[in-house]
Amino acid sequence: MKRIIVTGGLGQIGSELVPFLRNKYGKENVIVADIRKPENVDEIEPFITLDVRNEEAIISAIKENDVDAMYHLAAILSAKGEENPQLAFDVNIKGLYAVLEAGRKTGLERIMIPSSIAAFGPETPKDNTPNDTILKPRTMYGISKVTGELLALYYWEKYGLDVRGVRYPGIISWKAPPGGGTTDYAVEIFYYALKGEKYTCFLREDATLPMMYMPDAIKAITMLADAPAENLVHRADFNIAAMSFSPKELVEEIRKYVDFEVEYKPDYRQKIADSWPRSIDDSAARKEWGWNPDYNMASMVKDMVKNLKKKLGL
Ligand code: NAD
Ligand code: SER
């Protein structure tokens, strides 16, 4: 990989993946692409406006920028996707198809596509969920993630297009806000706690879900991108794990640093959370490309509090 486009590059993960990749490959060699134009476009350059549903525009962007790899992050996440399933289908499935076709036609060396714990469903074993198990999600987002996992395998076996990805748990970070997922509470809650404001949590206090701190999320996808192809049995369906906690457990950990009030008012997102695992078995990722996380809940909370205090000027 020498010249990379990051689609959805202005989002929660792109905002941290892009600086990491630019550090590694050079600023000019990592192009941020998004459907929205940032106000500070000069700081973000090279930047292109790109709708991933437009295959011709993707092909032009690849050719004009002499690109050989893509990180395809553009997506509608689980909660937003249930508010507008048609948009989620359009962006997540038609957009992915356009990216894969563009990659096939231009001969890209590699495409990285994150999947999610949303690929699982109510019938999946909830604890220590195996890598290869029942995939019957009930959200449009989850359906799009299973589709992506299957298409990655298909394009590899049929065309030799090297498409890889991890099933991210909920990602926690302090630089950019999350984009409309079921796990967003685990980021929002820090802002309320540090400002001394009461937080109303949209999940039940015992809704345990797998989570990961952003540095581990960046480490995982870039490690997999660099892994020797001959070591990989799986493609875009790697379970990865770091920590699991409930809102109540997260509140207790944050209260070690700052006291704040919380009430629980579960909404439609609780049903989504109920269909996802509590914890993940990531032994395939450990075996095939040496995955291991650096952060647990305690070290994540400590780092979040330190960085967010600085960011908020507290
Ligand atoms: P995000 O919502 O923060 O960012 C998505 C970006 O895509 C946004 O900047 C948005 O403007 C852009 N976008 C939307 N529609 C587009 C279109 N048609 N064309 C081009 N750009 C478009 O998402 P994220 O959290 O950064 O997630 C990145 C990837 O990781 C997604 O595939 C997501 O499903 C996956 N993932 C994220 C998490 C998480 O907790 N953040 C967990 C599991 C998987
Ligand atoms: N964090 C994501 C979401 O809640 C999981 O894919 O949608």
GROMACS .gro file of N, CA and C in nm, residues 131-199:
model
  207
  131ASN      N    1  -1.600  -1.694   1.667
  131ASN     CA    2  -1.582  -1.624   1.539
  131ASN      C    3  -1.682  -1.674   1.434
  132ASP      N    4  -1.693  -1.807   1.426
  132ASP     CA    5  -1.779  -1.865   1.323
  132ASP      C    6  -1.905  -1.919   1.389
  133THR      N    7  -2.013  -1.845   1.375
  133THR     CA    8  -2.134  -1.876   1.450
  133THR      C    9  -2.257  -1.829   1.372
  134ILE      N   10  -2.373  -1.829   1.440
  134ILE     CA   11  -2.498  -1.790   1.373
  134ILE      C   12  -2.498  -1.639   1.347
  135LEU      N   13  -2.524  -1.599   1.222
  135LEU     CA   14  -2.529  -1.458   1.185
  135LEU      C   15  -2.669  -1.426   1.132
  136LYS      N   16  -2.758  -1.388   1.222
  136LYS     CA   17  -2.895  -1.351   1.179
  136LYS      C   18  -2.934  -1.218   1.244
  137PRO      N   19  -2.865  -1.109   1.203
  137PRO     CA   20  -2.893  -0.978   1.264
  137PRO      C   21  -3.034  -0.931   1.229
  138ARG      N   22  -3.091  -0.845   1.314
  138ARG     CA   23  -3.225  -0.793   1.288
  138ARG      C   24  -3.225  -0.642   1.261
  139THR      N   25  -3.105  -0.582   1.247
  139THR     CA   26  -3.100  -0.441   1.209
  139THR      C   27  -3.051  -0.433   1.064
  140MET      N   28  -3.090  -0.325   0.993
  140MET     CA   29  -3.041  -0.307   0.856
  140MET      C   30  -2.889  -0.292   0.858
  141TYR      N   31  -2.839  -0.224   0.962
  141TYR     CA   32  -2.693  -0.208   0.977
  141TYR      C   33  -2.625  -0.346   0.986
  142GLY      N   34  -2.678  -0.432   1.072
  142GLY     CA   35  -2.620  -0.565   1.089
  142GLY      C   36  -2.628  -0.647   0.961
  143ILE      N   37  -2.740  -0.635   0.891
  143ILE     CA   38  -2.756  -0.706   0.763
  143ILE      C   39  -2.649  -0.658   0.664
  144SER      N   40  -2.624  -0.527   0.666
  144SER     CA   41  -2.522  -0.474   0.573
  144SER      C   42  -2.383  -0.524   0.611
  145LYS      N   43  -2.359  -0.546   0.739
  145LYS     CA   44  -2.226  -0.593   0.782
  145LYS      C   45  -2.205  -0.739   0.743
  146VAL      N   46  -2.307  -0.822   0.758
  146VAL     CA   47  -2.294  -0.963   0.714
  146VAL      C   48  -2.274  -0.966   0.562
  147THR      N   49  -2.348  -0.881   0.491
  147THR     CA   50  -2.333  -0.874   0.345
  147THR      C   51  -2.188  -0.840   0.310
  148GLY      N   52  -2.132  -0.742   0.381
  148GLY     CA   53  -1.993  -0.701   0.356
  148GLY      C   54  -1.895  -0.814   0.380
  149GLU      N   55  -1.917  -0.889   0.489
  149GLU     CA   56  -1.827  -1.001   0.520
  149GLU      C   57  -1.832  -1.106   0.408
  150LEU      N   58  -1.953  -1.134   0.359
  150LEU     CA   59  -1.967  -1.236   0.255
  150LEU      C   60  -1.911  -1.187   0.122
  151LEU      N   61  -1.934  -1.059   0.089
  151LEU     CA   62  -1.882  -1.005  -0.036
  151LEU      C   63  -1.729  -1.001  -0.035
  152ALA      N   64  -1.671  -0.973   0.082
  152ALA     CA   65  -1.524  -0.971   0.092
  152ALA      C   66  -1.468  -1.108   0.053
  153LEU      N   67  -1.529  -1.213   0.105
  153LEU     CA   68  -1.485  -1.349   0.074
  153LEU      C   69  -1.506  -1.379  -0.075
  154TYR      N   70  -1.624  -1.336  -0.126
  154TYR     CA   71  -1.657  -1.360  -0.266
  154TYR      C   72  -1.557  -1.293  -0.359
  155TYR      N   73  -1.529  -1.165  -0.337
  155TYR     CA   74  -1.438  -1.090  -0.426
  155TYR      C   75  -1.295  -1.145  -0.418
  156TRP      N   76  -1.258  -1.197  -0.302
  156TRP     CA   77  -1.124  -1.257  -0.287
  156TRP      C   78  -1.116  -1.386  -0.367
  157GLU      N   79  -1.215  -1.474  -0.346
  157GLU     CA   80  -1.208  -1.605  -0.413
  157GLU      C   81  -1.235  -1.595  -0.563
  158LYS      N   82  -1.324  -1.504  -0.603
  158LYS     CA   83  -1.362  -1.494  -0.745
  158LYS      C   84  -1.262  -1.409  -0.825
  159TYR      N   85  -1.217  -1.296  -0.765
  159TYR     CA   86  -1.136  -1.200  -0.842
  159TYR      C   87  -0.996  -1.177  -0.784
  160GLY      N   88  -0.967  -1.236  -0.668
  160GLY     CA   89  -0.837  -1.210  -0.606
  160GLY      C   90  -0.826  -1.070  -0.549
  161LEU      N   91  -0.940  -1.001  -0.529
  161LEU     CA   92  -0.937  -0.867  -0.468
  161LEU      C   93  -0.926  -0.886  -0.317
  162ASP      N   94  -0.820  -0.831  -0.260
  162ASP     CA   95  -0.787  -0.859  -0.119
  162ASP      C   96  -0.865  -0.763  -0.026
  163VAL      N   97  -0.980  -0.810   0.021
  163VAL     CA   98  -1.069  -0.729   0.108
  163VAL      C   99  -1.066  -0.790   0.247
  164ARG      N  100  -1.036  -0.708   0.348
  164ARG     CA  101  -1.020  -0.759   0.485
  164ARG      C  102  -1.094  -0.669   0.585
  165GLY      N  103  -1.127  -0.725   0.700
  165GLY     CA  104  -1.190  -0.641   0.801
  165GLY      C  105  -1.208  -0.710   0.935
  166VAL      N  106  -1.228  -0.627   1.036
  166VAL     CA  107  -1.253  -0.676   1.172
  166VAL      C  108  -1.396  -0.644   1.212
  167ARG      N  109  -1.450  -0.724   1.304
  167ARG     CA  110  -1.581  -0.693   1.363
  167ARG      C  111  -1.556  -0.604   1.484
  168TYR      N  112  -1.565  -0.473   1.463
  168TYR     CA  113  -1.542  -0.382   1.575
  168TYR      C  114  -1.651  -0.394   1.681
  169PRO      N  115  -1.610  -0.390   1.809
  169PRO     CA  116  -1.708  -0.367   1.917
  169PRO      C  117  -1.740  -0.217   1.919
  170GLY      N  118  -1.811  -0.166   2.020
  170GLY     CA  119  -1.834  -0.023   2.034
  170GLY      C  120  -1.701   0.047   2.056
  171ILE      N  121  -1.677   0.156   1.979
  171ILE     CA  122  -1.547   0.224   1.988
  171ILE      C  123  -1.561   0.350   2.073
  172ILE      N  124  -1.468   0.362   2.170
  172ILE     CA  125  -1.469   0.476   2.262
  172ILE      C  126  -1.350   0.566   2.228
  173SER      N  127  -1.379   0.698   2.215
  173SER     CA  128  -1.271   0.790   2.179
  173SER      C  129  -1.307   0.931   2.223
  174TRP      N  130  -1.208   1.019   2.222
  174TRP     CA  131  -1.233   1.157   2.268
  174TRP      C  132  -1.212   1.262   2.160
  175LYS      N  133  -1.151   1.226   2.045
  175LYS     CA  134  -1.121   1.330   1.944
  175LYS      C  135  -1.245   1.371   1.866
  176ALA      N  136  -1.315   1.276   1.805
  176ALA     CA  137  -1.435   1.307   1.724
  176ALA      C  138  -1.555   1.235   1.785
  177PRO      N  139  -1.674   1.295   1.774
  177PRO     CA  140  -1.792   1.230   1.832
  177PRO      C  141  -1.835   1.108   1.753
  178PRO      N  142  -1.902   1.011   1.817
  178PRO     CA  143  -1.953   0.895   1.745
  178PRO      C  144  -2.069   0.935   1.653
  179GLY      N  145  -2.094   0.850   1.551
  179GLY     CA  146  -2.182   0.893   1.442
  179GLY      C  147  -2.326   0.843   1.447
  180GLY      N  148  -2.375   0.788   1.559
  180GLY     CA  149  -2.515   0.745   1.563
  180GLY      C  150  -2.531   0.597   1.584
  181GLY      N  151  -2.452   0.541   1.677
  181GLY     CA  152  -2.460   0.398   1.706
  181GLY      C  153  -2.527   0.371   1.840
  182THR      N  154  -2.543   0.242   1.869
  182THR     CA  155  -2.605   0.197   1.994
  182THR      C  156  -2.507   0.209   2.111
  183THR      N  157  -2.378   0.209   2.080
  183THR     CA  158  -2.277   0.217   2.187
  183THR      C  159  -2.232   0.361   2.214
  184ASP      N  160  -2.296   0.458   2.150
  184ASP     CA  161  -2.254   0.599   2.165
  184ASP      C  162  -2.261   0.649   2.310
  185TYR      N  163  -2.346   0.586   2.391
  185TYR     CA  164  -2.360   0.631   2.530
  185TYR      C  165  -2.225   0.629   2.602
  186ALA      N  166  -2.141   0.530   2.564
  186ALA     CA  167  -2.015   0.510   2.636
  186ALA      C  168  -1.912   0.618   2.603
  187VAL      N  169  -1.943   0.704   2.505
  187VAL     CA  170  -1.861   0.823   2.479
  187VAL      C  171  -1.929   0.945   2.540
  188GLU      N  172  -2.058   0.963   2.510
  188GLU     CA  173  -2.135   1.081   2.557
  188GLU      C  174  -2.124   1.098   2.708
  189ILE      N  175  -2.128   0.987   2.780
  189ILE     CA  176  -2.135   0.990   2.925
  189ILE      C  177  -2.014   1.063   2.987
  190PHE      N  178  -1.898   1.053   2.921
  190PHE     CA  179  -1.778   1.120   2.973
  190PHE      C  180  -1.796   1.273   2.971
  191TYR      N  181  -1.857   1.325   2.862
  191TYR     CA  182  -1.875   1.470   2.849
  191TYR      C  183  -1.964   1.522   2.962
  192TYR      N  184  -2.073   1.449   2.990
  192TYR     CA  185  -2.165   1.491   3.097
  192TYR      C  186  -2.095   1.481   3.232
  193ALA      N  187  -2.027   1.369   3.255
  193ALA     CA  188  -1.961   1.349   3.385
  193ALA      C  189  -1.859   1.459   3.412
  194LEU      N  190  -1.777   1.490   3.313
  194LEU     CA  191  -1.669   1.588   3.336
  194LEU      C  192  -1.723   1.729   3.349
  195LYS      N  193  -1.838   1.756   3.286
  195LYS     CA  194  -1.898   1.890   3.301
  195LYS      C  195  -1.987   1.897   3.425
  196GLY      N  196  -1.997   1.786   3.498
  196GLY     CA  197  -2.079   1.783   3.620
  196GLY      C  198  -2.228   1.786   3.591
  197GLU      N  199  -2.267   1.738   3.473
  197GLU     CA  200  -2.409   1.739   3.435
  197GLU      C  201  -2.468   1.599   3.451
  198LYS      N  202  -2.600   1.595   3.476
  198LYS     CA  203  -2.669   1.466   3.487
  198LYS      C  204  -2.677   1.400   3.350
  199TYR      N  205  -2.649   1.268   3.344
  199TYR     CA  206  -2.656   1.198   3.216
  199TYR      C  207  -2.776   1.102   3.215
   0.00000   0.00000   0.00000
